[in-house]
Amino acid sequence: DRRVYFHVYAKTFSYDTETKRWDTLRSLVLPSGETPASATSSYRPGFLRYASMCYDPINKEILCFGGTGPDVPGGTPGTWTFKPATGEWRKSALALEPPARCLAPMSYDSANRVIVLFGGDHLDYLLSDTWVYDCTVRQWRQCHPPVSPSPRAGHSLLYLPKSRAIVLFGGYQYTSANTYCGNQYTQTVPYQIWRYDVSRDEWTAVKIF
C-alpha cells in the first residue's frame, strides 16, 4: 500500500510515501496482548522497544519479532503479525520460535519466500544464530550453517535480488564478555560484509578488515 509501518512503545505508525504524512494507527490488541488502555507502564508488553519488523508479501502482513521491555515469560512477546488492510495485530501460536532478543534485523528473501533473521542482543550476551521464517506455512526453523558471522546486534540485513542472497553489514559487539550497560560497553564490529545463501544454508565472508 506504499506505506512504511513502525511500532514502538504502545503505538503503531504508518507513513504515506505519496502524501508524506505520518498517521497513528489504533489497534484493538498490541504486541504482546495488551489493549491500548491497559498499556500504561514502560515495563508492560504494549511498550515494546527494539523489536524487528519485516513485510511478508505472501500473506500481505508484517512480521514482528523480539524486542525488549515487555514483562512476559521468557522476556519476549514472541511472533506477531500486523495486517495493514485491517490495522490489527495478531499473536502467532507457534511451537518453535527464536529465543528472546532485540536489535536483530530481518530481511525477506523473495526467491525462497522466507524471512531471514540473524543474531541480536539478549541484553546480557550477543547471539550469532540464523533463523528462517517460511512465509508459505508461517513457521520458523533454525538453520545450522557450518560457518557464521561473529555474535552481534544492530547490524544491517538486506536482500540482493540479482544474487538471490542476503547481505549482512556492520553491527556492534560488547567490549567485555560479561558486562553490558549502555554504549560505553559496546563497540562497532570490525568492517565486515557477509553473504547468506538460504537454499544452501551457507554464510560466506565477502570482505573482512
Short mmCIF file of C-alpha atoms in Angstrom, two decimals:
data_model
loop_
_atom_site.label_atom_id
_atom_site.label_comp_id
_atom_site.label_asym_id
_atom_site.label_seq_id
_atom_site.Cartn_x
_atom_site.Cartn_y
_atom_site.Cartn_z
CA ASP A 1 0.00 0.00 0.00
CA ARG A 2 3.06 2.25 -0.44
CA ARG A 3 3.33 2.89 3.28
CA VAL A 4 6.05 2.40 5.86
CA TYR A 5 5.00 0.92 9.22
CA PHE A 6 6.69 1.41 12.57
CA HIS A 7 5.82 0.23 16.08
CA VAL A 8 7.39 1.49 19.30
CA TYR A 9 6.15 1.53 22.90
CA ALA A 10 2.35 1.17 22.60
CA LYS A 11 1.80 2.84 19.25
CA THR A 12 1.87 1.78 15.62
CA PHE A 13 2.57 4.43 12.99
CA SER A 14 2.31 4.49 9.21
CA TYR A 15 3.99 6.82 6.75
CA ASP A 16 2.29 7.51 3.42
CA THR A 17 5.03 7.84 0.81
CA GLU A 18 2.74 9.75 -1.57
CA THR A 19 1.28 12.35 0.81
CA LYS A 20 4.41 12.35 3.04
CA ARG A 21 2.21 12.14 6.11
CA TRP A 22 2.54 10.14 9.33
CA ASP A 23 -0.58 8.59 10.89
CA THR A 24 -1.04 6.95 14.29
CA LEU A 25 -2.94 3.69 13.92
CA ARG A 26 -5.29 2.29 16.53
CA SER A 27 -5.34 -1.47 17.04
CA LEU A 28 -7.58 -3.40 19.45
CA VAL A 29 -4.60 -5.53 20.52
CA LEU A 30 -0.90 -4.68 20.77
CA PRO A 31 2.22 -6.83 20.86
CA SER A 32 2.05 -8.72 23.09
CA GLY A 33 -1.58 -8.92 24.06
CA GLU A 34 -2.44 -5.68 25.80
CA THR A 35 -5.08 -3.21 24.79
CA PRO A 36 -4.06 0.45 24.35
CA ALA A 37 -5.97 1.34 27.53
CA SER A 38 -4.01 -1.12 29.67
CA ALA A 39 -0.57 -0.24 28.31
CA THR A 40 0.39 2.29 30.96
CA SER A 41 3.86 1.23 32.13
CA SER A 42 7.18 1.20 30.29
CA TYR A 43 7.65 -2.39 31.50
CA ARG A 44 4.39 -3.75 30.14
CA PRO A 45 4.09 -5.72 26.88
CA GLY A 46 2.46 -2.88 25.00
CA PHE A 47 5.56 -0.75 25.45
CA LEU A 48 7.76 -2.79 23.13
CA ARG A 49 11.18 -1.44 22.08
CA TYR A 50 13.92 -2.62 19.71
CA ALA A 51 11.76 -5.25 18.00
CA SER A 52 12.26 -6.27 14.37
CA MET A 53 9.66 -5.92 11.63
CA CYS A 54 9.66 -7.24 8.07
CA TYR A 55 6.99 -7.30 5.36
CA ASP A 56 5.66 -10.69 4.28
CA PRO A 57 4.29 -10.21 0.72
CA ILE A 58 2.95 -13.76 0.54
CA ASN A 59 0.40 -13.14 3.29
CA LYS A 60 0.33 -9.33 2.88
CA GLU A 61 1.21 -8.79 6.52
CA ILE A 62 4.13 -7.52 8.60
CA LEU A 63 6.05 -9.92 10.79
CA CYS A 64 7.21 -8.58 14.17
CA PHE A 65 9.59 -10.48 16.42
CA GLY A 66 11.57 -9.88 19.60
CA GLY A 67 12.22 -6.62 21.39
CA THR A 68 12.73 -5.58 24.98
CA GLY A 69 10.58 -4.02 27.67
CA PRO A 70 7.68 -6.49 27.85
CA ASP A 71 7.14 -8.15 31.22
CA VAL A 72 6.23 -11.56 29.81
CA PRO A 73 7.52 -15.12 30.40
CA GLY A 74 10.82 -15.63 28.59
CA GLY A 75 11.35 -11.90 28.16
CA THR A 76 9.95 -11.78 24.65
CA PRO A 77 6.48 -11.20 23.22
CA GLY A 78 7.16 -13.84 20.56
CA THR A 79 5.98 -13.63 16.97
CA TRP A 80 3.24 -11.21 15.93
CA THR A 81 1.76 -10.20 12.58
CA PHE A 82 0.20 -6.91 11.53
CA LYS A 83 -2.37 -6.68 8.73
CA PRO A 84 -2.17 -3.26 7.05
CA ALA A 85 -5.55 -3.90 5.41
CA THR A 86 -7.33 -4.20 8.78
CA GLY A 87 -4.91 -2.38 11.09
CA GLU A 88 -4.90 -5.29 13.55
CA TRP A 89 -2.12 -7.11 15.40
CA ARG A 90 -2.38 -10.89 15.94
CA LYS A 91 -0.30 -13.24 18.10
CA SER A 92 1.13 -16.25 16.24
CA ALA A 93 0.74 -19.52 18.15
CA LEU A 94 3.95 -21.30 17.09
CA ALA A 95 5.58 -24.40 18.55
CA LEU A 96 9.07 -23.17 17.60
CA GLU A 97 10.41 -19.61 17.72
CA PRO A 98 13.82 -17.95 18.04
CA PRO A 99 14.97 -17.27 21.62
CA ALA A 100 14.41 -13.83 23.16
CA ARG A 101 16.44 -10.97 21.64
CA CYS A 102 16.33 -7.39 20.41
CA LEU A 103 18.02 -5.33 17.69
CA ALA A 104 18.04 -8.33 15.34
CA PRO A 105 17.09 -7.15 11.81
CA MET A 106 15.12 -9.35 9.44
CA SER A 107 15.05 -9.40 5.64
CA TYR A 108 12.70 -11.01 3.09
CA ASP A 109 14.21 -13.39 0.52
CA SER A 110 11.83 -13.30 -2.46
CA ALA A 111 13.48 -16.24 -4.25
CA ASN A 112 12.87 -18.62 -1.36
CA ARG A 113 9.80 -16.85 0.09
CA VAL A 114 11.30 -16.69 3.56
CA ILE A 115 12.30 -14.04 6.10
CA VAL A 116 15.83 -14.35 7.47
CA LEU A 117 16.86 -13.32 11.00
CA PHE A 118 20.42 -13.32 12.29
CA GLY A 119 21.92 -12.62 15.71
CA GLY A 120 20.70 -9.94 18.10
CA ASP A 121 21.18 -8.77 21.67
CA HIS A 122 19.89 -10.80 24.63
CA LEU A 123 20.97 -7.83 26.82
CA ASP A 124 23.47 -9.99 28.68
CA TYR A 125 25.07 -11.72 25.69
CA LEU A 126 25.03 -11.47 21.89
CA LEU A 127 23.73 -14.11 19.50
CA SER A 128 25.04 -15.50 16.21
CA ASP A 129 22.28 -17.91 15.24
CA THR A 130 20.40 -17.95 11.92
CA TRP A 131 16.63 -18.40 11.72
CA VAL A 132 14.29 -18.57 8.73
CA TYR A 133 10.56 -17.84 8.76
CA ASP A 134 8.77 -19.69 5.95
CA CYS A 135 6.03 -17.30 4.80
CA THR A 136 4.16 -20.05 2.93
CA VAL A 137 3.47 -22.09 6.07
CA ARG A 138 4.07 -19.31 8.66
CA GLN A 139 6.65 -21.36 10.58
CA TRP A 140 10.11 -20.69 11.99
CA ARG A 141 13.06 -23.05 11.61
CA GLN A 142 16.62 -22.75 12.86
CA CYS A 143 19.42 -23.13 10.34
CA HIS A 144 22.83 -24.59 11.14
CA PRO A 145 25.39 -23.28 8.65
CA PRO A 146 28.95 -24.59 9.20
CA VAL A 147 30.34 -21.03 9.36
CA SER A 148 28.58 -17.89 10.65
CA PRO A 149 29.39 -14.23 11.31
CA SER A 150 30.51 -13.45 14.86
CA PRO A 151 27.85 -12.58 17.51
CA ARG A 152 26.45 -9.09 17.01
CA ALA A 153 23.36 -6.87 17.08
CA GLY A 154 22.21 -3.68 15.41
CA HIS A 155 23.58 -4.78 12.05
CA SER A 156 22.13 -4.30 8.57
CA LEU A 157 20.49 -7.23 6.80
CA LEU A 158 19.35 -6.74 3.21
CA TYR A 159 18.27 -8.91 0.27
CA LEU A 160 20.12 -8.81 -3.05
CA PRO A 161 17.58 -9.87 -5.73
CA LYS A 162 20.13 -10.42 -8.54
CA SER A 163 22.39 -12.55 -6.36
CA ARG A 164 19.43 -14.17 -4.59
CA ALA A 165 21.27 -13.81 -1.31
CA ILE A 166 21.12 -11.92 1.99
CA VAL A 167 23.91 -9.46 2.74
CA LEU A 168 24.96 -8.59 6.31
CA PHE A 169 26.95 -5.48 7.23
CA GLY A 170 28.21 -3.97 10.47
CA GLY A 171 26.65 -4.24 13.93
CA TYR A 172 28.05 -3.89 17.45
CA GLN A 173 29.63 -6.21 20.00
CA TYR A 174 30.47 -5.94 23.70
CA THR A 175 33.85 -4.71 24.87
CA SER A 176 33.52 -7.19 27.76
CA ALA A 177 32.11 -10.71 27.51
CA ASN A 178 30.39 -10.35 30.88
CA THR A 179 29.42 -6.69 31.19
CA TYR A 180 26.85 -4.63 29.34
CA CYS A 181 25.41 -1.30 30.42
CA GLY A 182 24.85 1.11 27.59
CA ASN A 183 27.00 2.29 24.73
CA GLN A 184 30.18 2.66 26.81
CA TYR A 185 30.39 -1.15 26.86
CA THR A 186 29.81 -1.66 23.15
CA GLN A 187 31.93 -1.16 20.07
CA THR A 188 31.40 -1.38 16.34
CA VAL A 189 32.19 -4.76 14.80
CA PRO A 190 35.33 -4.56 12.61
CA TYR A 191 34.40 -3.81 8.99
CA GLN A 192 32.73 -6.92 7.63
CA ILE A 193 30.41 -7.95 4.79
CA TRP A 194 28.84 -11.41 4.84
CA ARG A 195 26.61 -13.16 2.30
CA TYR A 196 23.99 -15.78 3.17
CA ASP A 197 22.54 -18.27 0.68
CA VAL A 198 19.27 -19.64 2.09
CA SER A 199 18.99 -22.54 -0.36
CA ARG A 200 22.49 -23.78 0.57
CA ASP A 201 22.34 -22.67 4.23
CA GLU A 202 25.73 -21.07 3.76
CA TRP A 203 27.36 -17.89 5.13
CA THR A 204 30.33 -16.58 3.15
CA ALA A 205 32.67 -13.79 4.24
CA VAL A 206 32.82 -11.29 1.36
CA LYS A 207 35.19 -8.78 2.99
CA ILE A 208 36.71 -8.55 6.46
CA PHE A 209 39.25 -5.93 7.61
#
